[in-house]
Coordinates of C-alpha atoms and ligand atoms in Angstrom, one line a residue:
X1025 CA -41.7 64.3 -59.6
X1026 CA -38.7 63.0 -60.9
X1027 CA -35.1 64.3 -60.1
X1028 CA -31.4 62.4 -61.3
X1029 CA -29.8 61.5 -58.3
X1030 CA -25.9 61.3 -58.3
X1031 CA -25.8 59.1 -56.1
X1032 CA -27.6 56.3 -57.8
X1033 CA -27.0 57.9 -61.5
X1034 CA -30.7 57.7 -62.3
X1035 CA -33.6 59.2 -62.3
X1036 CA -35.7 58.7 -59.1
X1037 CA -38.9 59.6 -58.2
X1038 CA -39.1 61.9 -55.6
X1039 CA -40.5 61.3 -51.7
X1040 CA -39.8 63.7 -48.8
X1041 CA -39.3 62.3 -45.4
X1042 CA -41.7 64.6 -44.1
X1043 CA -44.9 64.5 -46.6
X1044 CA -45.6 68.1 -47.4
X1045 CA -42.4 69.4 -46.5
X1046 CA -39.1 70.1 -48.1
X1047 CA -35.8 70.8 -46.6
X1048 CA -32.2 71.6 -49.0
X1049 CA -29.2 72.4 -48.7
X1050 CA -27.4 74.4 -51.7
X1051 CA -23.2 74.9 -51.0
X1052 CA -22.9 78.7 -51.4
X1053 CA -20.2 80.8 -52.5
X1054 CA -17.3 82.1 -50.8
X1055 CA -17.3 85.5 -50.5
X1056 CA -13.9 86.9 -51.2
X1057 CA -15.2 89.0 -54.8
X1058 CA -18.3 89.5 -56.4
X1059 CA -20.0 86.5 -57.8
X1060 CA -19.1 85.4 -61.5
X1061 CA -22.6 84.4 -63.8
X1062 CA -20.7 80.5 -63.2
X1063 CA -21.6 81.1 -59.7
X1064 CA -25.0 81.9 -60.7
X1065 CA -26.0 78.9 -62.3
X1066 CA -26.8 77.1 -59.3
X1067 CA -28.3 80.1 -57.7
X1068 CA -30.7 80.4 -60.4
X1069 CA -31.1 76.4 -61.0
X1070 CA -32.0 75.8 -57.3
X1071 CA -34.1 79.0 -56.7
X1072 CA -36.3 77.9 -59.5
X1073 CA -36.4 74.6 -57.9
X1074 CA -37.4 75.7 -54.7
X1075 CA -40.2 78.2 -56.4
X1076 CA -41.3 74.9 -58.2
X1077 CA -41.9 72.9 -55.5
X1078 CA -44.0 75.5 -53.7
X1079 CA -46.5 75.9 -56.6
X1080 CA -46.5 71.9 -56.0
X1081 CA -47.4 72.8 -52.3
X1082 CA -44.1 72.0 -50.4
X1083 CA -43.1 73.5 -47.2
X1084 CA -39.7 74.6 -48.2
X1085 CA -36.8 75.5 -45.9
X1086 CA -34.3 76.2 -47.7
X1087 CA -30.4 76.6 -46.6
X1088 CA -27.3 78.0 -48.1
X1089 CA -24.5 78.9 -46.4
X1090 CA -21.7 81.7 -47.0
X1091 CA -18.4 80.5 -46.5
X1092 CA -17.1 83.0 -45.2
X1093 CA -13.4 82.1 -43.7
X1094 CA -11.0 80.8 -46.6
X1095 CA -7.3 81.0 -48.1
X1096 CA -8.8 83.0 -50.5
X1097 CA -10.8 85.5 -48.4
X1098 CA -7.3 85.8 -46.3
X1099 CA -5.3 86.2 -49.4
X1100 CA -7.5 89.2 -50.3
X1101 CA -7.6 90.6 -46.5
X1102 CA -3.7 91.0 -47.1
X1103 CA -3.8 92.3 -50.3
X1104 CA -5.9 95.1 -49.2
X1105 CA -5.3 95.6 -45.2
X1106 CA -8.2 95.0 -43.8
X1107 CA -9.5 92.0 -42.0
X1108 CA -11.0 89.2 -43.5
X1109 CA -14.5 89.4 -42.0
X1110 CA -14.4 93.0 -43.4
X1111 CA -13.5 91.6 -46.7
X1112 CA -16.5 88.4 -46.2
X1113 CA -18.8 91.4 -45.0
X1114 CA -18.6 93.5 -47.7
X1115 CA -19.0 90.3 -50.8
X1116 CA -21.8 88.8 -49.0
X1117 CA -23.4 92.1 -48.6
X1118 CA -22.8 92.4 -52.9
X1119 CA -23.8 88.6 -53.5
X1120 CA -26.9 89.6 -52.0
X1121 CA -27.7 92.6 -54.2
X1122 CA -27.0 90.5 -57.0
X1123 CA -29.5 87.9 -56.0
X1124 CA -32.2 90.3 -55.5
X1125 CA -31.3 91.6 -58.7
X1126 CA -31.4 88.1 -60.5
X1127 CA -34.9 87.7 -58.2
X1128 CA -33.4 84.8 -56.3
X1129 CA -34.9 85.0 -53.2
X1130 CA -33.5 84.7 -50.0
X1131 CA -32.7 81.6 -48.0
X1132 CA -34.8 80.7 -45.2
X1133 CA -31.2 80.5 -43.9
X1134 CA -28.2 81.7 -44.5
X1135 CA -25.4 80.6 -42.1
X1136 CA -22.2 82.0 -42.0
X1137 CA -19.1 79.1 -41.7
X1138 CA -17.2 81.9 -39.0
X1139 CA -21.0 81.9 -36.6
X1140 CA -20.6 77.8 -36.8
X1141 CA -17.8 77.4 -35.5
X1142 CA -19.1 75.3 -32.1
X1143 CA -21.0 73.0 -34.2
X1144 CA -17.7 72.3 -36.1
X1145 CA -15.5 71.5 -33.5
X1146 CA -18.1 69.3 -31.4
X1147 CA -18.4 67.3 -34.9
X1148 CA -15.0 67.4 -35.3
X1149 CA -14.1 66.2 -31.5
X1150 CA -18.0 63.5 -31.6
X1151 CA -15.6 62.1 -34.7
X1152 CA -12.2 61.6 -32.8
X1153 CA -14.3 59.9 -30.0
X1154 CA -16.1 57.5 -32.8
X1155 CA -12.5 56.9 -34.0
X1156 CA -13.1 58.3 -37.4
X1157 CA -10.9 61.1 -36.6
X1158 CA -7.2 61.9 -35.2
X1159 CA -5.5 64.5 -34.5
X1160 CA -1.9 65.2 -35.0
X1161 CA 0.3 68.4 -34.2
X1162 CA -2.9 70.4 -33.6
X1163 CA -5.0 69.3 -37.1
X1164 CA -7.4 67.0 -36.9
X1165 CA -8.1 64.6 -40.0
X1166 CA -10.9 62.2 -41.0
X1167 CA -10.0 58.7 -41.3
X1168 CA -11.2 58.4 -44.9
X1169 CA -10.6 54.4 -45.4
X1170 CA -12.5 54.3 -41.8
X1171 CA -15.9 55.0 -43.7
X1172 CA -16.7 51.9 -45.8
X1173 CA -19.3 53.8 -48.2
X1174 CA -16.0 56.5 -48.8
X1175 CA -16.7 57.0 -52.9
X1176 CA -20.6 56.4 -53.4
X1177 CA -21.1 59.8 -54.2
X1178 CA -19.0 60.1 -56.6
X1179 CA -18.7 56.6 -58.1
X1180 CA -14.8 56.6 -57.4
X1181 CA -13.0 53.8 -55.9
X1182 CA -10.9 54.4 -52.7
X1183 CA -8.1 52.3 -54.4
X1184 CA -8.0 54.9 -56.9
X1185 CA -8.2 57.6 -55.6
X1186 CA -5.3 60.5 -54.8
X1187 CA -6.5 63.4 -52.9
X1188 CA -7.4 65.5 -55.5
X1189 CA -9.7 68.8 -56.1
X1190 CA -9.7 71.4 -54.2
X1191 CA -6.4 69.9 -51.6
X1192 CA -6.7 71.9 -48.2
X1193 CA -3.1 73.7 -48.1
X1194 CA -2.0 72.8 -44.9
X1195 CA 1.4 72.4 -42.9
X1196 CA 2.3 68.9 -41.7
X1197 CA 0.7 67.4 -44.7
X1198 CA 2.6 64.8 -44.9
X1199 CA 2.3 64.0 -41.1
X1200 CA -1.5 62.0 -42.5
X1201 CA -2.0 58.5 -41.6
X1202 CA -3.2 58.1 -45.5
X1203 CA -2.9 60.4 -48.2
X1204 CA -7.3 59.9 -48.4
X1205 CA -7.6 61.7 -45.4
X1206 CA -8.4 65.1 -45.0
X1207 CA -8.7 68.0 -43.0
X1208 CA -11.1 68.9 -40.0
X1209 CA -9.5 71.4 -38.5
X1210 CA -5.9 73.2 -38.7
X1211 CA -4.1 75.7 -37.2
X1212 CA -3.9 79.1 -37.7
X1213 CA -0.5 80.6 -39.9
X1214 CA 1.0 83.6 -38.7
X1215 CA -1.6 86.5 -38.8
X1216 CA -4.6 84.7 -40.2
X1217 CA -8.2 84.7 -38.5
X1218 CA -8.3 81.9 -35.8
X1219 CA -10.3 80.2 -33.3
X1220 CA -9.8 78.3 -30.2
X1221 CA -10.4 74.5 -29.5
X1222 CA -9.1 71.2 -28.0
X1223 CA -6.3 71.3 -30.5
X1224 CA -5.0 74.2 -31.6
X1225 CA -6.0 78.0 -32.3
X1226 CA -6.9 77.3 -36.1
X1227 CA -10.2 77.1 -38.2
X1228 CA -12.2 74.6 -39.7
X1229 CA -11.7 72.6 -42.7
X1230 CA -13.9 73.7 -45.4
X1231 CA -15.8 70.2 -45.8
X1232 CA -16.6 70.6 -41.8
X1233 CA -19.0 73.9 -42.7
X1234 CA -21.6 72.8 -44.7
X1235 CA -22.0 69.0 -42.8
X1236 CA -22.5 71.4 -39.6
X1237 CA -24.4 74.0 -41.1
X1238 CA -27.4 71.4 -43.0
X1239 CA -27.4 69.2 -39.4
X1240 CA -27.9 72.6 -37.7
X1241 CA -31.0 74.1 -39.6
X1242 CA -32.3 71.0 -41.4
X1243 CA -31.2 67.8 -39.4
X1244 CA -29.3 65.1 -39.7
X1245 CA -31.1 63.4 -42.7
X1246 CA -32.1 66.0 -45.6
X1247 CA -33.8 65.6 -48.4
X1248 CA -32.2 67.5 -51.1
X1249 CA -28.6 68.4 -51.4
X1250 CA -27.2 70.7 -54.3
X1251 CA -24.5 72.4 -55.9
X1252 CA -22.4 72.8 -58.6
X1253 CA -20.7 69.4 -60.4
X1254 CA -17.3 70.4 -59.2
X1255 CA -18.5 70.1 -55.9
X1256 CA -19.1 66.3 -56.4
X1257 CA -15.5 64.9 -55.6
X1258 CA -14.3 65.9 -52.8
X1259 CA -16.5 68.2 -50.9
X1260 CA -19.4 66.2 -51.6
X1261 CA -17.5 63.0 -50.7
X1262 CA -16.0 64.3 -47.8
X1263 CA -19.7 65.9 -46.5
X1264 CA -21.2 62.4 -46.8
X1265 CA -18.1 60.6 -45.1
X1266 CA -18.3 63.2 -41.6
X1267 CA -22.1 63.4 -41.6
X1268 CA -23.0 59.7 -41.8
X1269 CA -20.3 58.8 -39.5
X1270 CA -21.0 60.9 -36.7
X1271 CA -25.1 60.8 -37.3
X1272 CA -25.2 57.2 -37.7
X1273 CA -28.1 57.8 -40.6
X1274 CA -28.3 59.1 -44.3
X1275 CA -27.0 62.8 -45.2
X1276 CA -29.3 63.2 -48.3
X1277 CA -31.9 61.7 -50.1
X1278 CA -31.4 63.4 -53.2
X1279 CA -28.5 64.9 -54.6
X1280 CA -28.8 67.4 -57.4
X1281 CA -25.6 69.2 -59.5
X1282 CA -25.7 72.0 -62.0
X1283 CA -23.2 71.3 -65.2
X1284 CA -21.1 74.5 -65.9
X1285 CA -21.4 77.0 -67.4
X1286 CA -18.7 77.4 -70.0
X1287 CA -16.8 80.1 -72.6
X1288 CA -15.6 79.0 -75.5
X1289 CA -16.2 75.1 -73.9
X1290 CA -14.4 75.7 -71.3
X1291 CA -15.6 76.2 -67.2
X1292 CA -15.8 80.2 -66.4
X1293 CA -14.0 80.3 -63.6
X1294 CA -11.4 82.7 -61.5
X1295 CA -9.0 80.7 -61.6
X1296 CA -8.9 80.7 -65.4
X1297 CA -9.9 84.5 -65.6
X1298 CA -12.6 83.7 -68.3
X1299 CA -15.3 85.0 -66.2
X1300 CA -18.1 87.8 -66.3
X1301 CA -19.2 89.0 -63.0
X1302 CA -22.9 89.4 -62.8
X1303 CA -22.5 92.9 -62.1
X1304 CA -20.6 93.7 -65.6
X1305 CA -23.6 91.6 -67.3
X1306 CA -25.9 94.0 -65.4
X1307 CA -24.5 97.0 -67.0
X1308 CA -25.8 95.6 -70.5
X1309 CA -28.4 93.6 -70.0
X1310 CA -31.7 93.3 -67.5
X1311 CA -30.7 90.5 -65.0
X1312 CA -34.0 88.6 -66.4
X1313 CA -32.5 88.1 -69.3
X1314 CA -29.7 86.0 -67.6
X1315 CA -32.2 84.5 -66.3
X1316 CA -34.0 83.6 -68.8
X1317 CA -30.9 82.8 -70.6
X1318 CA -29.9 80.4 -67.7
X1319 CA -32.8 78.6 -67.4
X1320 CA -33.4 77.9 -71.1
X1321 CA -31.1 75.3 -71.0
X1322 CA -31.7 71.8 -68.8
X1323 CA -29.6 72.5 -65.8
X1324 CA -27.4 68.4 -65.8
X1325 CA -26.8 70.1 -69.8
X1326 CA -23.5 72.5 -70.2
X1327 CA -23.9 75.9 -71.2
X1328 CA -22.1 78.1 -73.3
X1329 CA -21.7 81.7 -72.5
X1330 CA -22.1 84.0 -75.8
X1331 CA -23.0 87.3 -76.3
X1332 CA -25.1 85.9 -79.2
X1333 CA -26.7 83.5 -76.8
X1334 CA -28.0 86.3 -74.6
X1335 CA -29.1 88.4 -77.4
X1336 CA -31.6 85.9 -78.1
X1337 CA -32.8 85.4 -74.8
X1338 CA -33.0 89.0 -74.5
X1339 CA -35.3 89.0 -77.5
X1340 CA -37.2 86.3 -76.2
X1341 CA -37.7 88.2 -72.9
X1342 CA -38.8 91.5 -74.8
X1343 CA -41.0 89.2 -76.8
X1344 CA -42.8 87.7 -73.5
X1345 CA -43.0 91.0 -72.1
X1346 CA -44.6 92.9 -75.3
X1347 CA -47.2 89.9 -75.1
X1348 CA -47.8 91.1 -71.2
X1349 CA -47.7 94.5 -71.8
X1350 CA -50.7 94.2 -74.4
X1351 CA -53.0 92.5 -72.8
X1352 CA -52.6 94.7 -69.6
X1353 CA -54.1 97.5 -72.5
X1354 CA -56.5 95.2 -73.9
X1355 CA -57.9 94.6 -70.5
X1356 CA -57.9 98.3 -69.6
X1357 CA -59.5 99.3 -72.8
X1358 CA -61.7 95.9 -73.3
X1359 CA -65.3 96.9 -74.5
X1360 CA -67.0 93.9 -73.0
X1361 CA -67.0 92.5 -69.5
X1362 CA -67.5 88.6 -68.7
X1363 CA -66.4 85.7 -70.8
X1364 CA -68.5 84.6 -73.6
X1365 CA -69.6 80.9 -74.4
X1366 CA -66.9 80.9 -76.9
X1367 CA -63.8 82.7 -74.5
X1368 CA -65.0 80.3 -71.8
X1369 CA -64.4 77.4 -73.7
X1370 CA -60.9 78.7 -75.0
X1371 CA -60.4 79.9 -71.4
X1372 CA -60.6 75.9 -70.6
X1373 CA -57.5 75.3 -72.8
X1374 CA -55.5 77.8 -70.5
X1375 CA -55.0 74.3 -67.9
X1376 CA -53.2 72.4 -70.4
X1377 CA -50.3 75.4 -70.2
X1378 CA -50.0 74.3 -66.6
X1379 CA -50.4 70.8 -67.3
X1380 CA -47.6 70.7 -70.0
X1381 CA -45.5 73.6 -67.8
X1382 CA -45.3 71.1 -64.7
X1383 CA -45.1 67.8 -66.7
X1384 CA -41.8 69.3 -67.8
X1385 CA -40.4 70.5 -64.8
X1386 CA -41.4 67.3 -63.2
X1387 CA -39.3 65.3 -65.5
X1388 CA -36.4 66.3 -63.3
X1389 CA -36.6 70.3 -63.6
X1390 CA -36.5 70.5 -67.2
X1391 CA -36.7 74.5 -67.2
X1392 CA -36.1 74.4 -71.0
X1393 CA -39.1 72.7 -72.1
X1394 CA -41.2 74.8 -69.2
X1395 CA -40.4 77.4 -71.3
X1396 CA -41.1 76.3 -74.4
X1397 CA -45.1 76.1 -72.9
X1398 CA -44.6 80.0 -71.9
X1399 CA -43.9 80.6 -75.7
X1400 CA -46.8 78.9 -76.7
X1401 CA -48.7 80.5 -74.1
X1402 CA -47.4 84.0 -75.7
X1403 CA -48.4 82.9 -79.0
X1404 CA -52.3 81.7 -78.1
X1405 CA -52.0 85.9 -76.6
X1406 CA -51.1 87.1 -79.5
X1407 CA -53.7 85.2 -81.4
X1408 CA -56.4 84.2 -79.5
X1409 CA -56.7 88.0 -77.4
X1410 CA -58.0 91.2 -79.3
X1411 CA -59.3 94.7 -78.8
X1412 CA -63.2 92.0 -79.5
X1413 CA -62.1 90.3 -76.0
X1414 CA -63.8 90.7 -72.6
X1415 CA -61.9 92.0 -70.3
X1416 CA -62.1 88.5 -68.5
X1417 CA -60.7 86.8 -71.2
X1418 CA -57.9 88.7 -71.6
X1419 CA -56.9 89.1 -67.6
X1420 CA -57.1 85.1 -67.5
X1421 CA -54.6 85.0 -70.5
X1422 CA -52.4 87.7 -68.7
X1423 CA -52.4 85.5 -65.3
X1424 CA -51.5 82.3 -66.7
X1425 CA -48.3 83.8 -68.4
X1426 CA -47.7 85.9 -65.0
X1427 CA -48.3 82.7 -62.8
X1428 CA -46.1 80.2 -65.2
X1429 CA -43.7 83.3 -65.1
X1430 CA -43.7 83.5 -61.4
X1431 CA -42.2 79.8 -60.6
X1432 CA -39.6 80.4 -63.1
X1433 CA -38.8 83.4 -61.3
X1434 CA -39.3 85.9 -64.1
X1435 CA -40.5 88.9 -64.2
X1436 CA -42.9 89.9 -66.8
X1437 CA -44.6 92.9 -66.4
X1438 CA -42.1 95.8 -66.2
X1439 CA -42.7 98.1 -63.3
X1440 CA -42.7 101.6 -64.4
X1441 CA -39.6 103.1 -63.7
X1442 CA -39.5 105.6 -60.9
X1443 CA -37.4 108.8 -62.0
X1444 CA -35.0 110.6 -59.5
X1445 CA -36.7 113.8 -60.3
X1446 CA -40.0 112.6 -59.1
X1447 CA -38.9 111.1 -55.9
X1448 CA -36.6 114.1 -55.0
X1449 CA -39.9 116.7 -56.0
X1450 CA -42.3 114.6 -53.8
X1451 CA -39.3 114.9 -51.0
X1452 CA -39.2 118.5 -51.3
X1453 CA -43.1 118.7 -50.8
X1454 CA -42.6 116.7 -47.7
X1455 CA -40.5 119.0 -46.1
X1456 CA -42.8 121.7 -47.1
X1457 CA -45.7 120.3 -45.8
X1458 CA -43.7 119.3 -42.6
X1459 CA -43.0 123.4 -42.0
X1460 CA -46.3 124.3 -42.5
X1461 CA -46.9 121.7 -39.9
X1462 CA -49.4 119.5 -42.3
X1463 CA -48.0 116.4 -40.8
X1464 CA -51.2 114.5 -42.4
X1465 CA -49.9 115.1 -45.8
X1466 CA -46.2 114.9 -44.9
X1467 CA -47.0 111.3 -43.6
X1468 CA -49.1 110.6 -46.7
X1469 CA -45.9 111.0 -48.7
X1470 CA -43.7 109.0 -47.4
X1471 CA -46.3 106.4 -47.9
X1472 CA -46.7 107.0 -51.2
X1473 CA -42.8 106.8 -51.5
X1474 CA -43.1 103.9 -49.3
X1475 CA -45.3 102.2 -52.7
X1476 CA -42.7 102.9 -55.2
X1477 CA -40.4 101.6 -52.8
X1478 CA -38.6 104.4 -51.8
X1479 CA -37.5 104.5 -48.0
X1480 CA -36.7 107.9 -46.4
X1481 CA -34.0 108.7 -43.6
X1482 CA -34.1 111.3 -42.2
X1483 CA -30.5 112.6 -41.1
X1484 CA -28.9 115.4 -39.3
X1485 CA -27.5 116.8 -42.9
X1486 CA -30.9 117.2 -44.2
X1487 CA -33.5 114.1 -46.1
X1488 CA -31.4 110.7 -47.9
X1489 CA -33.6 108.4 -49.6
X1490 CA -33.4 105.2 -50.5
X1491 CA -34.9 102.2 -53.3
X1492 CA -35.7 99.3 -51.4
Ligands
AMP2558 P1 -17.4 78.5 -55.2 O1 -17.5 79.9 -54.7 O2 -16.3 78.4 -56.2 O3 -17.4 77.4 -54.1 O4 -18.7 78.2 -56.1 C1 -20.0 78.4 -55.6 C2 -21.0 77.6 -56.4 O5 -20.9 77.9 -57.8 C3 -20.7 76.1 -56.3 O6 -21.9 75.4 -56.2 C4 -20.0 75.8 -57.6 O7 -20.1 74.5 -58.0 C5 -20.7 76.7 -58.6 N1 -19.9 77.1 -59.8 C6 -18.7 77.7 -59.8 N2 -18.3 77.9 -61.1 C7 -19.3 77.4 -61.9 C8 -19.5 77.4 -63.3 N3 -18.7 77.8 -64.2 N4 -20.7 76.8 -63.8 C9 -21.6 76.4 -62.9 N5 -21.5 76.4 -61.6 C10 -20.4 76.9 -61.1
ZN2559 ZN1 -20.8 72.6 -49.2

């Protein structure tokens, strides 16, 4: 399996330090609005990653953090009066929903930047004591020059450098030993969120989080590190520079970005207010399809947003899904049952799907051409499956497309859709069999609810219900 590695600009094949096992970090959002579909490349780049090396057998533990204590996040808590965990809470809670709704499943961790805060400072104060830190006025910044290796990541040279990206706002700025180094720690303003340590009530720097956050839940060497390009220079840079000199040992093995994702060739982004939010795409299109629409391009490959772009992946979804759908009726209406000589020998031809599905996605997660064996999947469906078909024959086709599906994260087969009517009848008959005290049949109904995933409370005003 081969990924590019930004560190060494190539293509590398890939080894784990643990044989059979997995462990990545992914640099997650912060949480101060609901996530833009930018936001969701990575998301969907890394989940399918993930799902990938799975089907390949991995162990995977998989981290990505929520920062979750930010100017921004502030900014917003002001704007609106109500404290900035409340304002963290409430987009973490939404990012959530979004990712179940894009079916990208859920860390093994999550960590939240405010529940680290410990970690950070012990970093912070291990660094001072190595010498690769100081702290002046009560903020503590990393000695940048200090770490000979400063740059690797990103290929710059320290000569060239000027602080640049995303510049941590801070008082005193100028009170820095070099304009390279950055911020560890800094103290609070006037009614922001703060903490307490050795120098000052303040918060951590934002490069501080995620080096604490991978050492805490995957160690102090990883294997796969990932995020968006933007997060290259500095945070990557910066990561690298307070892990390796406090550990002593390699951060990551691997590190994988995601390109943008553009409009009109240009990154979508807040800041430049070109942005849709994956909850407006929701309201027009099923989240598979941005997906789908996502993934159909090689992730190190920019991407440009266009409605016309998604109209096609929406047809291309409908197409895969109209495939699904028939064979689920040509296997419950197939006339024969068990494979003939001839199906068994076509059957045989279903491997080289796989093989050419995870020859792509080997060639460092080439998600585009994976697809492109799905569609010819589809199309040996549509020809080589008809009403003539056992039953055998055509469930093996179905599987194939469902199992191919599956690592990509997509969803296939359309779940009937549950109406509000029905679930609120079915309630109604609950209750009724609970009066007439037929608790058999009232249990046997919220299991059945249960199924369609529909969770009952039941509440002092009366029965609310739930999807799951
Ligand atoms: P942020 O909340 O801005 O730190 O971004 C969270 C993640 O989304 C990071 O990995 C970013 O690199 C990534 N990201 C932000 N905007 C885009 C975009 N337009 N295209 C692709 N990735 C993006
Ligand atoms: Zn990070």
């Amino acid at each position: 399996m081969l990924f590019y590695n930004t560190l060494n600009k190539k293509k590398e094949e890939f080894v784990p330090i643990i044989p059979g096992k997995v462990s990545i970090y992914v640099c997650g959002p912060t949480v101060y609005d609901f996530i833009h579909i930018g936001n969701a490349r990575p998301m969907l780049v890394f989940d399918t990653l993930r799902r990938y090396l799975e089907h390949r057998g991995y162990e995977v533990n998989y981290v990505s953090n929520f920062t979750d204590v930010d100017d921004k996040i502030i900014k917003k808590s002001i704007e609106e009066d109500i404290p900035a965990q409340e304002v963290a809470e409430r987009y973490i809670k939404e990012c959530k929903q979004d990712m179940e709704h894009m079916n990208v499943r859920p860390a093994t961790t999550h960590p939240r930047a405010t529940q680290e805060i410990d970690g950070m400072i012990a970093v912070s104060s291990d660094l001072i004591a190595k010498d690769f830190a100081y702290e002046k006025n009560g903020t503590v910044y990393f000695r940048t020059r200090k770490f000979r290796e400063y740059g690797k990541l990103s290929h710059k040279n320290l000569d060239d450098l000027r602080s640049g990206g995303r510049s941590l706002l801070v008082t005193g700025e100028d009170e820095k030993e070099d304009p390279l180094d950055f911020v560890l720690w800094k103290p609070k303003k006037e009614g922001e969120p703060y903490w307490e340590s050795p120098w000052s009530d303040g918060r951590p720097g934002w490069h501080i989080e995620c080096s604490v956050m991978a050492k805490r839940y995957l160690g102090d060497t990883i294997d796969i590190h990932a995020g968006g390009e933007d997060l290259v220079f500095p945070h990557h840079e910066n990561e690298i520079a307070q892990s390796e000199c406090s550990n002593g040992v390699p951060f990551a093995h691997y590190w994988l970005h995601n390109a943008f994702l553009n409009i009109d060739n240009r990154k979508m982004s807040k800041s430049l207010g070109n942005f849709f939010t994956v909850r407006e795409i929701e309201q027009h299109y099923d989240l598979q399809v941005l997906r789908l629409f996502m993934l159909s391009a090689h992730y190190r490959s920019p991407l440009n947003f266009s409605h016309e772009l998604m109209e096609s992946a929406k047809s291309s979804y409908e197409r895969i899904c109209n495939a699904v759908d028939n064979l689920s009726f040509l296997i419950e209406n197939a006339k024969t049952e068990g494979m003939s000589e001839a199906e068994k020998e076509k059957a045989k031809e279903l491997e080289g799907f796989t093989q050419k599905f995870d020859a792509a996605m080997d060639d460092d997660i080439n998600t585009a051409d994976a697809f492109a064996s799905v569609f010819d999947l589809v199309r040996f469906a549509n020809s080589e499956v008809n009403g003539d078909s056992s039953k055998e024959f055509a469930q093996a086709v179905k599987d194939e497309i469902l199992l191919l599906g599956d690592i990509l994260g997509m969803i296939f087969e359309k779940k009937a859709e549950v109406l509000d009517s029905d679930i609120e009848a079915l309630i109604e008959e609950r209750q009724a069999a609970r009066k007439a005290k037929n608790f058999a049949r009232a249990d046997e109904i919220r299991d059945q609810l249960a199924g369609m995933g529909i969770t009952l409370l039941d509440t002092r005003e009366g029965v609310k219900w739930k999807r799951a």
